[in-house]
Short mmCIF file of N, CA and C in Angstrom, two decimals:
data_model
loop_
_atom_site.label_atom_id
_atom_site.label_comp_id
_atom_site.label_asym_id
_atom_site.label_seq_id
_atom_site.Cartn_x
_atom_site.Cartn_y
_atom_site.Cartn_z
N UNK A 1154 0.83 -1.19 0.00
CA UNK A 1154 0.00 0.00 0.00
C UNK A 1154 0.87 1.25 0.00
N UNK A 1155 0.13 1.99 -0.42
CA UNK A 1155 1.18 3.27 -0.63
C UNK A 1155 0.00 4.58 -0.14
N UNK A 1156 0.46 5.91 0.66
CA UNK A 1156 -0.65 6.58 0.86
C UNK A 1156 -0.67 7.75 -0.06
N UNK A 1157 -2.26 8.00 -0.51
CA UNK A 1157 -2.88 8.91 -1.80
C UNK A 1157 -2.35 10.66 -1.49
N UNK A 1158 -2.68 10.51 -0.06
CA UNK A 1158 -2.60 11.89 0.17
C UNK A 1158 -1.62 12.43 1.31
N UNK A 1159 -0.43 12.79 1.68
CA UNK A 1159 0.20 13.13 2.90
C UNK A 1159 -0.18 14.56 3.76
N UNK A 1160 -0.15 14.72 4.49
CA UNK A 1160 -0.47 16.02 4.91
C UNK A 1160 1.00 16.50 5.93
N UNK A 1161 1.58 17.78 5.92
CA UNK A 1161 2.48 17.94 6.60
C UNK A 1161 2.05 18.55 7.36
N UNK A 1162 2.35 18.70 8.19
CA UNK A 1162 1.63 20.08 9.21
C UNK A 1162 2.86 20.97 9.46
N UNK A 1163 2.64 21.92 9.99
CA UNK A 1163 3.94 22.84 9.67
C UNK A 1163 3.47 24.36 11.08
N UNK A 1164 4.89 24.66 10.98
CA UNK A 1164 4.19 25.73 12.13
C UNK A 1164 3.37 26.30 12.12
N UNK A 1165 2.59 26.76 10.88
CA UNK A 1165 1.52 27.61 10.44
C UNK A 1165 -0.20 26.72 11.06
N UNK A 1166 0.33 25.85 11.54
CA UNK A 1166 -0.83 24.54 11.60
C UNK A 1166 -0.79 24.87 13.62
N UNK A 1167 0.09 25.05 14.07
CA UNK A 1167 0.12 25.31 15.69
C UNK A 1167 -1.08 26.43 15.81
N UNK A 1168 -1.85 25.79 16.76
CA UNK A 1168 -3.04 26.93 17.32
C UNK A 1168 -2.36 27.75 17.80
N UNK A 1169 -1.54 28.17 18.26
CA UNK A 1169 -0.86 29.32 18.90
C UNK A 1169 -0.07 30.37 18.02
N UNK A 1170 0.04 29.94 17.41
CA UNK A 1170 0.93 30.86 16.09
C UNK A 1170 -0.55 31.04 15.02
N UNK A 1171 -1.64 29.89 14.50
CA UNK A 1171 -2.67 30.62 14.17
C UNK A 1171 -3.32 31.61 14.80
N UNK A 1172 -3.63 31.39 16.34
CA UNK A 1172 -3.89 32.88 16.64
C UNK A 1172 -3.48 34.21 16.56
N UNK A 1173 -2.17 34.26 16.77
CA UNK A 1173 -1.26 35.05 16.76
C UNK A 1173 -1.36 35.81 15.04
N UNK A 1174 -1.22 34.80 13.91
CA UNK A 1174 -1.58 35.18 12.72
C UNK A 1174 -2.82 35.86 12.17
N UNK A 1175 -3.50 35.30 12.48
CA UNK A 1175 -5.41 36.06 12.37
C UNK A 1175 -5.23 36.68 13.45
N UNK A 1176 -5.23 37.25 14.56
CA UNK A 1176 -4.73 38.38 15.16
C UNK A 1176 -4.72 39.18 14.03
N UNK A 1177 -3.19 39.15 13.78
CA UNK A 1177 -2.84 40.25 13.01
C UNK A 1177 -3.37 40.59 11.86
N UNK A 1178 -3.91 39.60 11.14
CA UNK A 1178 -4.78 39.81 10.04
C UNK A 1178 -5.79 40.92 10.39
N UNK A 1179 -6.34 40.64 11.26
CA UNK A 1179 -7.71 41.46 11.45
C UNK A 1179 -7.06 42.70 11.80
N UNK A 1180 -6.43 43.28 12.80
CA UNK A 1180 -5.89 44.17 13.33
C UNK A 1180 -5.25 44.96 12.14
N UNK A 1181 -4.28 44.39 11.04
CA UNK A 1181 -4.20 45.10 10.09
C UNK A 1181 -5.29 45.72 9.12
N UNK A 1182 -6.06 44.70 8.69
CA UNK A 1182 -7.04 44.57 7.65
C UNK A 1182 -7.74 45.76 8.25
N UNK A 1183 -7.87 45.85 9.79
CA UNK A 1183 -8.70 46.90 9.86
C UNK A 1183 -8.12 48.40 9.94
N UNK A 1184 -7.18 48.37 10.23
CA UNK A 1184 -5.75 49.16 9.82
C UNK A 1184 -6.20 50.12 8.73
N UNK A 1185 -6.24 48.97 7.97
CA UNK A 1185 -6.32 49.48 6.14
C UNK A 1185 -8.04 49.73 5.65
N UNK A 1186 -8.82 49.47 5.99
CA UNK A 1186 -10.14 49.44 5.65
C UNK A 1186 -10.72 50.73 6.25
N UNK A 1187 -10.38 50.98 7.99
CA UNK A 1187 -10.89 52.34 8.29
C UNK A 1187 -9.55 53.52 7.71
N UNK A 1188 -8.49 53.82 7.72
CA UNK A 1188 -7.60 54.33 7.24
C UNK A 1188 -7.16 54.80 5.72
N UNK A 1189 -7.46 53.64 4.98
CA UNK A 1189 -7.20 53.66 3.69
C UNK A 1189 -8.39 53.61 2.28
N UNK A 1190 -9.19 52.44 2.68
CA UNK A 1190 -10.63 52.21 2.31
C UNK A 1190 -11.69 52.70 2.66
N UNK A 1191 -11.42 53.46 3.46
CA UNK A 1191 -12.71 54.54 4.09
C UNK A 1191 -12.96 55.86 3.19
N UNK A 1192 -11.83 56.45 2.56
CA UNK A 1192 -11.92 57.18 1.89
C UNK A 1192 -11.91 57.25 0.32
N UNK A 1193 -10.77 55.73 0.08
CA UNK A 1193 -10.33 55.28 -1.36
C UNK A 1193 -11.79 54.90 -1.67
N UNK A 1194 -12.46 53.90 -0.94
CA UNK A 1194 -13.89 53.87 -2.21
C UNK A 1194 -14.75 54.63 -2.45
N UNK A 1195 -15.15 55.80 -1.56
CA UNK A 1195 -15.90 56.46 -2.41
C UNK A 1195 -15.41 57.07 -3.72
N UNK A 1196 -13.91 57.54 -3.69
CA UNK A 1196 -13.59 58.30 -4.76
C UNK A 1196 -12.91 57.00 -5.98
N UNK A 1197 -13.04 55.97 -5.62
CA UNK A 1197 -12.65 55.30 -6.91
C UNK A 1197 -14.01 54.57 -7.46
N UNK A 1198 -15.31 54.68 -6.39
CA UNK A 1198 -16.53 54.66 -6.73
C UNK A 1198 -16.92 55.49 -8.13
N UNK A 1199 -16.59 56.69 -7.70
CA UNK A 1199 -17.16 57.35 -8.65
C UNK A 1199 -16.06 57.82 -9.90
N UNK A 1200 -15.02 57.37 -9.69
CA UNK A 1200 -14.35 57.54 -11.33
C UNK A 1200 -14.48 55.95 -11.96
N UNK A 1201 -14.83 55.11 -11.02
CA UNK A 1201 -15.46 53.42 -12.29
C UNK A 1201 -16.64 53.77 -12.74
N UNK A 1202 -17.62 54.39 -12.17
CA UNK A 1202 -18.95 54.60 -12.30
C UNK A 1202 -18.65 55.73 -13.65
N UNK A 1203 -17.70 56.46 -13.17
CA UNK A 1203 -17.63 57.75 -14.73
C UNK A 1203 -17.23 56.84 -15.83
N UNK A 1204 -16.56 56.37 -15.72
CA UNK A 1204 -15.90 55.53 -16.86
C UNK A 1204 -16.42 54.76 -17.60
N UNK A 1205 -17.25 53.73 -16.79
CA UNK A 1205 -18.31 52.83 -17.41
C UNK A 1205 -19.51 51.89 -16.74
N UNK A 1206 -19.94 51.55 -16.86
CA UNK A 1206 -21.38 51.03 -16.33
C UNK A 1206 -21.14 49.55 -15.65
N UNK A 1207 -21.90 49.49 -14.30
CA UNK A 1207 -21.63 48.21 -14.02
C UNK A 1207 -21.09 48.52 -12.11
N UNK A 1208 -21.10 47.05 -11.77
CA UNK A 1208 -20.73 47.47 -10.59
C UNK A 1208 -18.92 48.11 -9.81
N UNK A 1209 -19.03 48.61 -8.82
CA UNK A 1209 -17.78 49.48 -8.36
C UNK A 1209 -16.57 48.13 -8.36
N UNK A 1210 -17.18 46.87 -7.24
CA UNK A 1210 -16.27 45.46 -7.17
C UNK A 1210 -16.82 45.14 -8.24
N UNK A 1211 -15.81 43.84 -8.10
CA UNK A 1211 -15.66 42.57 -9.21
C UNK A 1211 -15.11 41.43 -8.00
N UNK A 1212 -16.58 40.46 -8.01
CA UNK A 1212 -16.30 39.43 -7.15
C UNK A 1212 -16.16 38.06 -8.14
N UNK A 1213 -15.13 37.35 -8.02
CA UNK A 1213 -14.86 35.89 -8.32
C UNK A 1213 -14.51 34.88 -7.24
N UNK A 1214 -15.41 33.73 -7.41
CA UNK A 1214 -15.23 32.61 -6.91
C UNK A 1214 -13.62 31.97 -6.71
N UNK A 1215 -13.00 31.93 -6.12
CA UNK A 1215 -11.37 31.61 -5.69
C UNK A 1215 -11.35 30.29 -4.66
N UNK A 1216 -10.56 29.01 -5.20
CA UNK A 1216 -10.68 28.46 -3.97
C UNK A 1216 -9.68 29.00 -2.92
N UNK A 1217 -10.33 28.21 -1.61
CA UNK A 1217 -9.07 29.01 -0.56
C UNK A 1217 -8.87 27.78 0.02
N UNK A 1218 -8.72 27.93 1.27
CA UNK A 1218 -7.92 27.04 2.70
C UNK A 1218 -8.87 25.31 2.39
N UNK A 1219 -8.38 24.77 2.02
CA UNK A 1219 -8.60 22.75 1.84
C UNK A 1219 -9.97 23.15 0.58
N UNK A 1220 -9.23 24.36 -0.27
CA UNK A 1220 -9.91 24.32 -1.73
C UNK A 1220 -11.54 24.96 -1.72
N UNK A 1221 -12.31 25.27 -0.24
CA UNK A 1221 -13.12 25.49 -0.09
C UNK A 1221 -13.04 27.16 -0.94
N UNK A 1222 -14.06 27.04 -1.62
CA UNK A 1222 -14.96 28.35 -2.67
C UNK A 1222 -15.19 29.64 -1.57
N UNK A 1223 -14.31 30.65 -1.78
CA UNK A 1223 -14.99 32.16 -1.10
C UNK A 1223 -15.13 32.49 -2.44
N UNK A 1224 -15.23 34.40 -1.68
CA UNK A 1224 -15.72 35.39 -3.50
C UNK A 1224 -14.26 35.90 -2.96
N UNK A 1225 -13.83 36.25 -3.80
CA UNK A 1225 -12.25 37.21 -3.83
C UNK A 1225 -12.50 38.76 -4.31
N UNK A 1226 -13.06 39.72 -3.78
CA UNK A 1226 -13.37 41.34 -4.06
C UNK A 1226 -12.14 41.80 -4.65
N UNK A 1227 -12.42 42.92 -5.63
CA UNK A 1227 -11.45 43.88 -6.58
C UNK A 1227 -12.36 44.71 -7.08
N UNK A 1228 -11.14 45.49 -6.58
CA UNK A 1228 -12.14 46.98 -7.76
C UNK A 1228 -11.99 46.35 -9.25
N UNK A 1229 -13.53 46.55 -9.18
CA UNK A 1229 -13.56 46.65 -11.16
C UNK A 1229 -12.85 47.10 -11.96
N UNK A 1230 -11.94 46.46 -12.97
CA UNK A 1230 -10.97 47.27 -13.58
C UNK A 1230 -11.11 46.99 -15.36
N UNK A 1231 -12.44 46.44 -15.29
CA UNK A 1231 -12.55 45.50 -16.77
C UNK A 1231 -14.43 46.38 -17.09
N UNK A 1232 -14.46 46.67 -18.44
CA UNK A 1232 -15.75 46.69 -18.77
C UNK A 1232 -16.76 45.53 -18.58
N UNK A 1233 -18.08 45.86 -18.44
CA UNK A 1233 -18.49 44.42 -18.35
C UNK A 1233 -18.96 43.57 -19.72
N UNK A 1234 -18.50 42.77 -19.38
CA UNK A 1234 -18.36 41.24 -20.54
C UNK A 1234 -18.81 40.12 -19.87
N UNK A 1235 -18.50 39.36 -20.93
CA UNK A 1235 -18.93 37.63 -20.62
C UNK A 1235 -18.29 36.80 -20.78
N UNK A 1236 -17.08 37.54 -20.56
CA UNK A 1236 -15.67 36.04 -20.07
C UNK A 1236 -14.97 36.70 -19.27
N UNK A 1237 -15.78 37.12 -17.92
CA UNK A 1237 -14.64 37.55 -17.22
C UNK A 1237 -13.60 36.30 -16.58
N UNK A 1238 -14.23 35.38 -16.74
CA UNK A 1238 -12.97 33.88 -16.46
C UNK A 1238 -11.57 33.78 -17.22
N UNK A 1239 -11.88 34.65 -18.43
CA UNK A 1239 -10.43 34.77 -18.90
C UNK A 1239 -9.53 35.60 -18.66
N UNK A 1240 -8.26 35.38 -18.54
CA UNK A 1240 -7.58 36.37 -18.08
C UNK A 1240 -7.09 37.54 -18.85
N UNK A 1241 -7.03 38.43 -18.69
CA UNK A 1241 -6.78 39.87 -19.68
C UNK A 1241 -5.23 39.77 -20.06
N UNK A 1242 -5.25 40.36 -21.18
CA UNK A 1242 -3.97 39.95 -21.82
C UNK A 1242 -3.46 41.32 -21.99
N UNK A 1243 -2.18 41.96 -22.36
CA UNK A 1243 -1.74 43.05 -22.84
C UNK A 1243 -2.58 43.44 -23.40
N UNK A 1244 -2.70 45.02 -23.24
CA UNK A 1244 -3.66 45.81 -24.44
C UNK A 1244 -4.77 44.82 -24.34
N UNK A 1245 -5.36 44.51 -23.61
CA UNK A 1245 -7.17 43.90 -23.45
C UNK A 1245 -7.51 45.32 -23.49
N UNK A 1246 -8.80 45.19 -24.38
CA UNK A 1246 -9.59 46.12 -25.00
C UNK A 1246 -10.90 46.26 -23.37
N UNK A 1247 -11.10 44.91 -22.55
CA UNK A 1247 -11.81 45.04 -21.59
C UNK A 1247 -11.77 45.79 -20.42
N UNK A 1248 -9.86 45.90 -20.24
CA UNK A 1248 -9.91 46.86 -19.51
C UNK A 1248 -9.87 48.37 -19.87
N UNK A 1249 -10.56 49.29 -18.63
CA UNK A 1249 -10.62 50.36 -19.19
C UNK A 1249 -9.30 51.39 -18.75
N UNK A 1250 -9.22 52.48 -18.53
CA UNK A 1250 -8.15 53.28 -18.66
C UNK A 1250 -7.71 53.24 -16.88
N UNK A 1251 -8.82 53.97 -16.13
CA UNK A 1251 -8.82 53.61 -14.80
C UNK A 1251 -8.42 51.95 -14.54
N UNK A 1252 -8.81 51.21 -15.08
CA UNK A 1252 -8.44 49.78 -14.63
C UNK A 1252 -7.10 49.26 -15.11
N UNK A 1253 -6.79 49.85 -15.75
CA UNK A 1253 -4.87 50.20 -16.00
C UNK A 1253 -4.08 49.91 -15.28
N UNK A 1254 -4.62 52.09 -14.66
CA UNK A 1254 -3.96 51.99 -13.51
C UNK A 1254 -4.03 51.27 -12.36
N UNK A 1255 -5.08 51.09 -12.00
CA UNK A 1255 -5.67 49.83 -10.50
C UNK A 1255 -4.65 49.00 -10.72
N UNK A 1256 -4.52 48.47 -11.62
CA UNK A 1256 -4.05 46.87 -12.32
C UNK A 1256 -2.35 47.39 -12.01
N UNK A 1257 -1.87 48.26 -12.73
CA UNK A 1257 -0.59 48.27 -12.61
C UNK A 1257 0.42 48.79 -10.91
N UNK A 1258 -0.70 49.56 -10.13
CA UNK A 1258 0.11 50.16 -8.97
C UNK A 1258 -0.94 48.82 -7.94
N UNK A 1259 -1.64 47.96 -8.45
CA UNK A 1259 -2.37 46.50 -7.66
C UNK A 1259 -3.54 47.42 -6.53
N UNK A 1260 -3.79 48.45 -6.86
CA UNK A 1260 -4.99 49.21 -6.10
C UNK A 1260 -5.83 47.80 -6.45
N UNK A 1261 -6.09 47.42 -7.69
CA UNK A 1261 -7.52 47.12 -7.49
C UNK A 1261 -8.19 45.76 -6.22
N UNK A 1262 -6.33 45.27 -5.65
CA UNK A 1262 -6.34 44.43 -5.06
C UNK A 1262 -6.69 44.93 -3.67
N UNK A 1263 -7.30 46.08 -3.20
CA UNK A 1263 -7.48 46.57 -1.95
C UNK A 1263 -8.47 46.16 -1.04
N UNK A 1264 -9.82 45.38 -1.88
CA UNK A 1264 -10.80 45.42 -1.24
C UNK A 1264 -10.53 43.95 -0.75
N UNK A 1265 -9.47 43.31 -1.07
CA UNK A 1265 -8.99 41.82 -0.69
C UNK A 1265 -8.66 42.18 0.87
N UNK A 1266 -8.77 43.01 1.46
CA UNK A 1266 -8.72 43.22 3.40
C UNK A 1266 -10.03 42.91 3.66
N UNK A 1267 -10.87 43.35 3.12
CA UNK A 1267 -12.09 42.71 3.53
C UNK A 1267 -12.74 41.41 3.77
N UNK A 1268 -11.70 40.58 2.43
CA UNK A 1268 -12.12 39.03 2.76
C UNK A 1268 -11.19 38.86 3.52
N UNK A 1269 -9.79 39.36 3.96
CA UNK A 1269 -8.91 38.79 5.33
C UNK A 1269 -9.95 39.11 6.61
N UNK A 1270 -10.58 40.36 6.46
CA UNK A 1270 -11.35 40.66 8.05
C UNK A 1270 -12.39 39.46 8.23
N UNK A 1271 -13.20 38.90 7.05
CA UNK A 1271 -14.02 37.50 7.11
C UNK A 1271 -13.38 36.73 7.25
N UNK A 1272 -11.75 36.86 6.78
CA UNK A 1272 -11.45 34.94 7.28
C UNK A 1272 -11.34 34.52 6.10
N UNK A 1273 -11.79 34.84 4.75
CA UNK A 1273 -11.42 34.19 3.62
C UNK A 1273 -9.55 34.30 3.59
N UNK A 1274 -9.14 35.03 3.65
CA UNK A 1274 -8.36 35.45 2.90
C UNK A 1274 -7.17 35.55 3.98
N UNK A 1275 -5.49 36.10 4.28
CA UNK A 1275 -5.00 36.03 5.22
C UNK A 1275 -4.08 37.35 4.09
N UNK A 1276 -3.08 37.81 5.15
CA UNK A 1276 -2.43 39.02 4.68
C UNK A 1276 -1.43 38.02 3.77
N UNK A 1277 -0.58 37.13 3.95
CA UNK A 1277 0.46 36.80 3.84
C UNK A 1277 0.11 35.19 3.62
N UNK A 1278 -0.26 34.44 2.28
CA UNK A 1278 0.06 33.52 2.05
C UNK A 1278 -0.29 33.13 0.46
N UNK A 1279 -0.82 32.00 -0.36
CA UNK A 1279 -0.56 31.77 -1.51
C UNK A 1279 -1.57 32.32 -2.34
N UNK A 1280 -1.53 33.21 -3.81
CA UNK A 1280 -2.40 34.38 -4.14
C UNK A 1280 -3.19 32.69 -4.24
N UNK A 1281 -4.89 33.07 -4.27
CA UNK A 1281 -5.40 32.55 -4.67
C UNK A 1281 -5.77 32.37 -5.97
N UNK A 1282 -5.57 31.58 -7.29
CA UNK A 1282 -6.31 31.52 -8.28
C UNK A 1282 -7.76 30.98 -8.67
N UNK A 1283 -8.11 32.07 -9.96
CA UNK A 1283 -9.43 31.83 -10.20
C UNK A 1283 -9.77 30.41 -10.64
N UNK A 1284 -11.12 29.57 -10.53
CA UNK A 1284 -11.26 28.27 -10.33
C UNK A 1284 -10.55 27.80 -11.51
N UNK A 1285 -10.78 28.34 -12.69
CA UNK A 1285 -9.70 27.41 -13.83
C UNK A 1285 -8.61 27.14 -13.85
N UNK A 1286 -8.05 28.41 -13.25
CA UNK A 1286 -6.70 27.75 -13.45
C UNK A 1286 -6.21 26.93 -12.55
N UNK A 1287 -6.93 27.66 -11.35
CA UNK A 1287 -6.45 26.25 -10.35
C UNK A 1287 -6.74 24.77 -10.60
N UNK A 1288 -7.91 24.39 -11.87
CA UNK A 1288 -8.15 23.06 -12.01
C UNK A 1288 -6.76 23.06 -13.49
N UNK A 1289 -6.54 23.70 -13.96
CA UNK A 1289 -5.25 23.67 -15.41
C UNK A 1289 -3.95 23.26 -14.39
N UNK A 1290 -3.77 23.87 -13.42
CA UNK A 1290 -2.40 23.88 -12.82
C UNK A 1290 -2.26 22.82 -12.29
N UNK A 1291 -3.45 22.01 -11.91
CA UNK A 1291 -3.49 20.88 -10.64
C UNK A 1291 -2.63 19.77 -11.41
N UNK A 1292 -2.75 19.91 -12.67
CA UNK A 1292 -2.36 18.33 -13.61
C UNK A 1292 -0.83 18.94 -13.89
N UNK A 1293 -0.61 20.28 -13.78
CA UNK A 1293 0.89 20.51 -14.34
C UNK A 1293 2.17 20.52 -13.48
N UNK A 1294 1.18 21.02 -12.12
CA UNK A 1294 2.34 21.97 -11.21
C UNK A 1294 2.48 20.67 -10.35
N UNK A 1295 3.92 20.31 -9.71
CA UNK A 1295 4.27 19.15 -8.76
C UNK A 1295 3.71 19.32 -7.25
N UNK A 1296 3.05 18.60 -6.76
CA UNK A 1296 2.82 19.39 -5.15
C UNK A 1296 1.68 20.82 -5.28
N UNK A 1297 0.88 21.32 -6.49
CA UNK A 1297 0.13 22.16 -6.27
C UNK A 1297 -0.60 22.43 -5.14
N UNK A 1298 -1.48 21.21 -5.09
CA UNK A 1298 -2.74 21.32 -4.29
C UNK A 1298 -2.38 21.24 -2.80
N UNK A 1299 -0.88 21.07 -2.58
CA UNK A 1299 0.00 21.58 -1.53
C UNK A 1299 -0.15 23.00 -0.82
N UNK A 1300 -0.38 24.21 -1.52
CA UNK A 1300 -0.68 25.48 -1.80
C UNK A 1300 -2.55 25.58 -0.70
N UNK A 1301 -3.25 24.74 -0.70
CA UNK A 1301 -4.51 24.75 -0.41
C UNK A 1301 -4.50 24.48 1.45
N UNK A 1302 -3.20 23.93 1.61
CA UNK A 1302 -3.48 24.01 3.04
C UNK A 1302 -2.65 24.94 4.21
N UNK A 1303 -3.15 26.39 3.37
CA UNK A 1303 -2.61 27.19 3.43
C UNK A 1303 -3.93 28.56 3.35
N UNK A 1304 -4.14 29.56 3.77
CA UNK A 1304 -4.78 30.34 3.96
C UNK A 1304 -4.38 31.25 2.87
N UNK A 1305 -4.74 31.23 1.58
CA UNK A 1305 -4.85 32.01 0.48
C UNK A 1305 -4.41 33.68 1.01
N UNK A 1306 -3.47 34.13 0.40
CA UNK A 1306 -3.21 35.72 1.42
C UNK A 1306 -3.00 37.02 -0.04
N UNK A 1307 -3.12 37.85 0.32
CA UNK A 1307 -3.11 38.99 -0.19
C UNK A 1307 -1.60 39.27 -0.96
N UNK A 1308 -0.56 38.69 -0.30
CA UNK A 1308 0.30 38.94 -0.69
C UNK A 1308 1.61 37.58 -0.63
N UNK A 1309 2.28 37.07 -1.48
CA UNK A 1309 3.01 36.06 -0.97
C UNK A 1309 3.96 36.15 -1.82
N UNK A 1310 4.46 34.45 -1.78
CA UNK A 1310 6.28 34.60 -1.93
C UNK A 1310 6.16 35.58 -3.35
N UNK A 1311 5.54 35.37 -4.11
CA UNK A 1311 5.31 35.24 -5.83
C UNK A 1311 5.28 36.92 -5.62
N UNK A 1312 4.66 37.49 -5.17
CA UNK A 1312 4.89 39.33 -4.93
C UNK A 1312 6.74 39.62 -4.57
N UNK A 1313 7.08 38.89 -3.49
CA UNK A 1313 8.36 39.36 -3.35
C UNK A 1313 9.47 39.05 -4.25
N UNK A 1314 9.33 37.65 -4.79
CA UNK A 1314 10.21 37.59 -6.08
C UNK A 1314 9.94 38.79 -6.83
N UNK A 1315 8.78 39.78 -7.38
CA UNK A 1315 8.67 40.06 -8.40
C UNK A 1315 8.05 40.20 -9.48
N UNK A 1316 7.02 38.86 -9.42
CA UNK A 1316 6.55 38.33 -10.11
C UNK A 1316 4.67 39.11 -10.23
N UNK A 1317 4.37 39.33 -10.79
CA UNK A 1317 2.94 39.76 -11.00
C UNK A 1317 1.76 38.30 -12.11
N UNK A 1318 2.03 37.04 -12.26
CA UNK A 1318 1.59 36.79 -12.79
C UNK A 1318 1.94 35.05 -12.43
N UNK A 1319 1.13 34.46 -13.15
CA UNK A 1319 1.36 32.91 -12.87
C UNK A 1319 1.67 31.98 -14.00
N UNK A 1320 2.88 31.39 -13.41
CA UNK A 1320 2.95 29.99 -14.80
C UNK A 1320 3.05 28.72 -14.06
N UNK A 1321 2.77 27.42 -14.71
CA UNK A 1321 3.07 26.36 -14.46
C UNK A 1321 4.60 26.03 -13.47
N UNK A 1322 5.47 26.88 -14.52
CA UNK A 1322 6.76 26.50 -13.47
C UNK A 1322 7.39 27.69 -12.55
N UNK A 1323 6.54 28.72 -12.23
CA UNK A 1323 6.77 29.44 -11.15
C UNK A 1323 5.96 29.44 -10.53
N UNK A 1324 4.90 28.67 -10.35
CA UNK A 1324 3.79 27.94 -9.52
C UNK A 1324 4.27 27.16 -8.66
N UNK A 1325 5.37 26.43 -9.56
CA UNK A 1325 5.95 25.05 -8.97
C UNK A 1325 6.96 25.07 -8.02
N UNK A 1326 8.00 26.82 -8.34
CA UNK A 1326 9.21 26.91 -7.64
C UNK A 1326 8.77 27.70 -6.45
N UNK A 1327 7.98 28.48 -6.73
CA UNK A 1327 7.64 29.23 -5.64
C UNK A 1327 6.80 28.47 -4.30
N UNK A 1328 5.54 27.76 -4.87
CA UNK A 1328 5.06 26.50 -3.87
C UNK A 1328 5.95 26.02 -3.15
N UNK A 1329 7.31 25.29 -3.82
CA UNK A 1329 8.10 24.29 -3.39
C UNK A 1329 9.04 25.18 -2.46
N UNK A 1330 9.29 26.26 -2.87
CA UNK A 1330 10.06 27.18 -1.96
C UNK A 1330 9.14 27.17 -0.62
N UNK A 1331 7.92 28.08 -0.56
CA UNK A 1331 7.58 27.89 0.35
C UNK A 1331 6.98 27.11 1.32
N UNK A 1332 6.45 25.87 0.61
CA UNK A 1332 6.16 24.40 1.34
C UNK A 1332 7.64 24.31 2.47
N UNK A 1333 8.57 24.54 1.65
CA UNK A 1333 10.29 23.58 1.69
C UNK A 1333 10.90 24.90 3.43
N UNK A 1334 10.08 26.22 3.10
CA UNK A 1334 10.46 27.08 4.38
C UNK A 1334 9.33 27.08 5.37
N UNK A 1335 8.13 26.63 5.07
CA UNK A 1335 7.37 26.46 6.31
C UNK A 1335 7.64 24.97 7.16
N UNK A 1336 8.04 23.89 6.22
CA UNK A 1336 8.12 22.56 6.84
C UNK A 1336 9.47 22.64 7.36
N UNK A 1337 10.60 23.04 6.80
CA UNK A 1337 11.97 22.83 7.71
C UNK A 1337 12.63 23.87 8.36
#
């Protein structure tokens, strides 16, 4: 016999250091929500609303922590269409001028404190991807679904490399990096 599934547990798994972590989650998140988001949405309310029609967020289904489905909030940065499942490419005609900028200085990623203050989401762990690709990556990337027992975060290794975007094999190095620094 051989076993299907291993599970490591890792310091991030100690109730005492999870508290300590969501602690801070919330305490920041709220940091940033009365401080920063208190004022940023009304006024980026009303230059999406000038720009084009549709709502201020843009919520997508993301799995998170043992793959379970939250919504993942962003300012709207795309006209509305009917593939927002695909991902925008250079010069996408969907996004609009304001959603540019969101996109390029990662504003539009702000309202993601809000799902850390629910608990979806954590400041600091693996970005969550939207459901496709996370089912495309599962067959490519070594150890992916490794990534899931882990509290999906706002910001992780893949931001500090550099990196703004996802592939198969920086899925793979970055996971394995950080699997390889939380377990030893």
């Amino acid at each position: 016999m051989f076993p299907v599934l291993t599970m490591q547990k890792t310091i991030l798994h100690e109730p005492s250091i999870k508290t300590i972590k969501r602690t801070f989650d919330i305490l920041f998140s709220l940091l940033v929500i009365v401080l920063l988001l208190s004022w940023i949405i009304p006024i980026l309310a009303i230059l999406i609303k000038l720009e084009s029609k549709g709502p201020v967020f843009f919520k997508q289904g993301r799995p998170g922590l043992e793959e379970n489905e939250f919504f993942c909030y962003k300012f709207r940065s795309m006209k509305l269409n009917k593939i927002t499942e695909t991902e925008a490419s250079k010069n996408d005609p969907r996004v609009t001028k304001l959603g540019a900028l969101l996109r390029r200085t990662s504003l539009d990623e702000l309202p993601q404190f809000i799902n850390v203050l629910k608990g979806d989401m954590a400041i600091v762990g693996p970005r969550p991807l939207p459901v496709q690709l996370n089912e495309m990556y599962r067959g490519q990337v070594v150890n992916y679904t490794q990534r899931h027992s882990f509290k999906p975060g706002i910001t992780g290794l893949a931001q500090l490399e550099g990196v703004n975007m996802s592939t198969p094999v920086l899925l793979s190095k970055i996971d394995s990096r950080m699997i390889k620094k939380e377990i030893g």
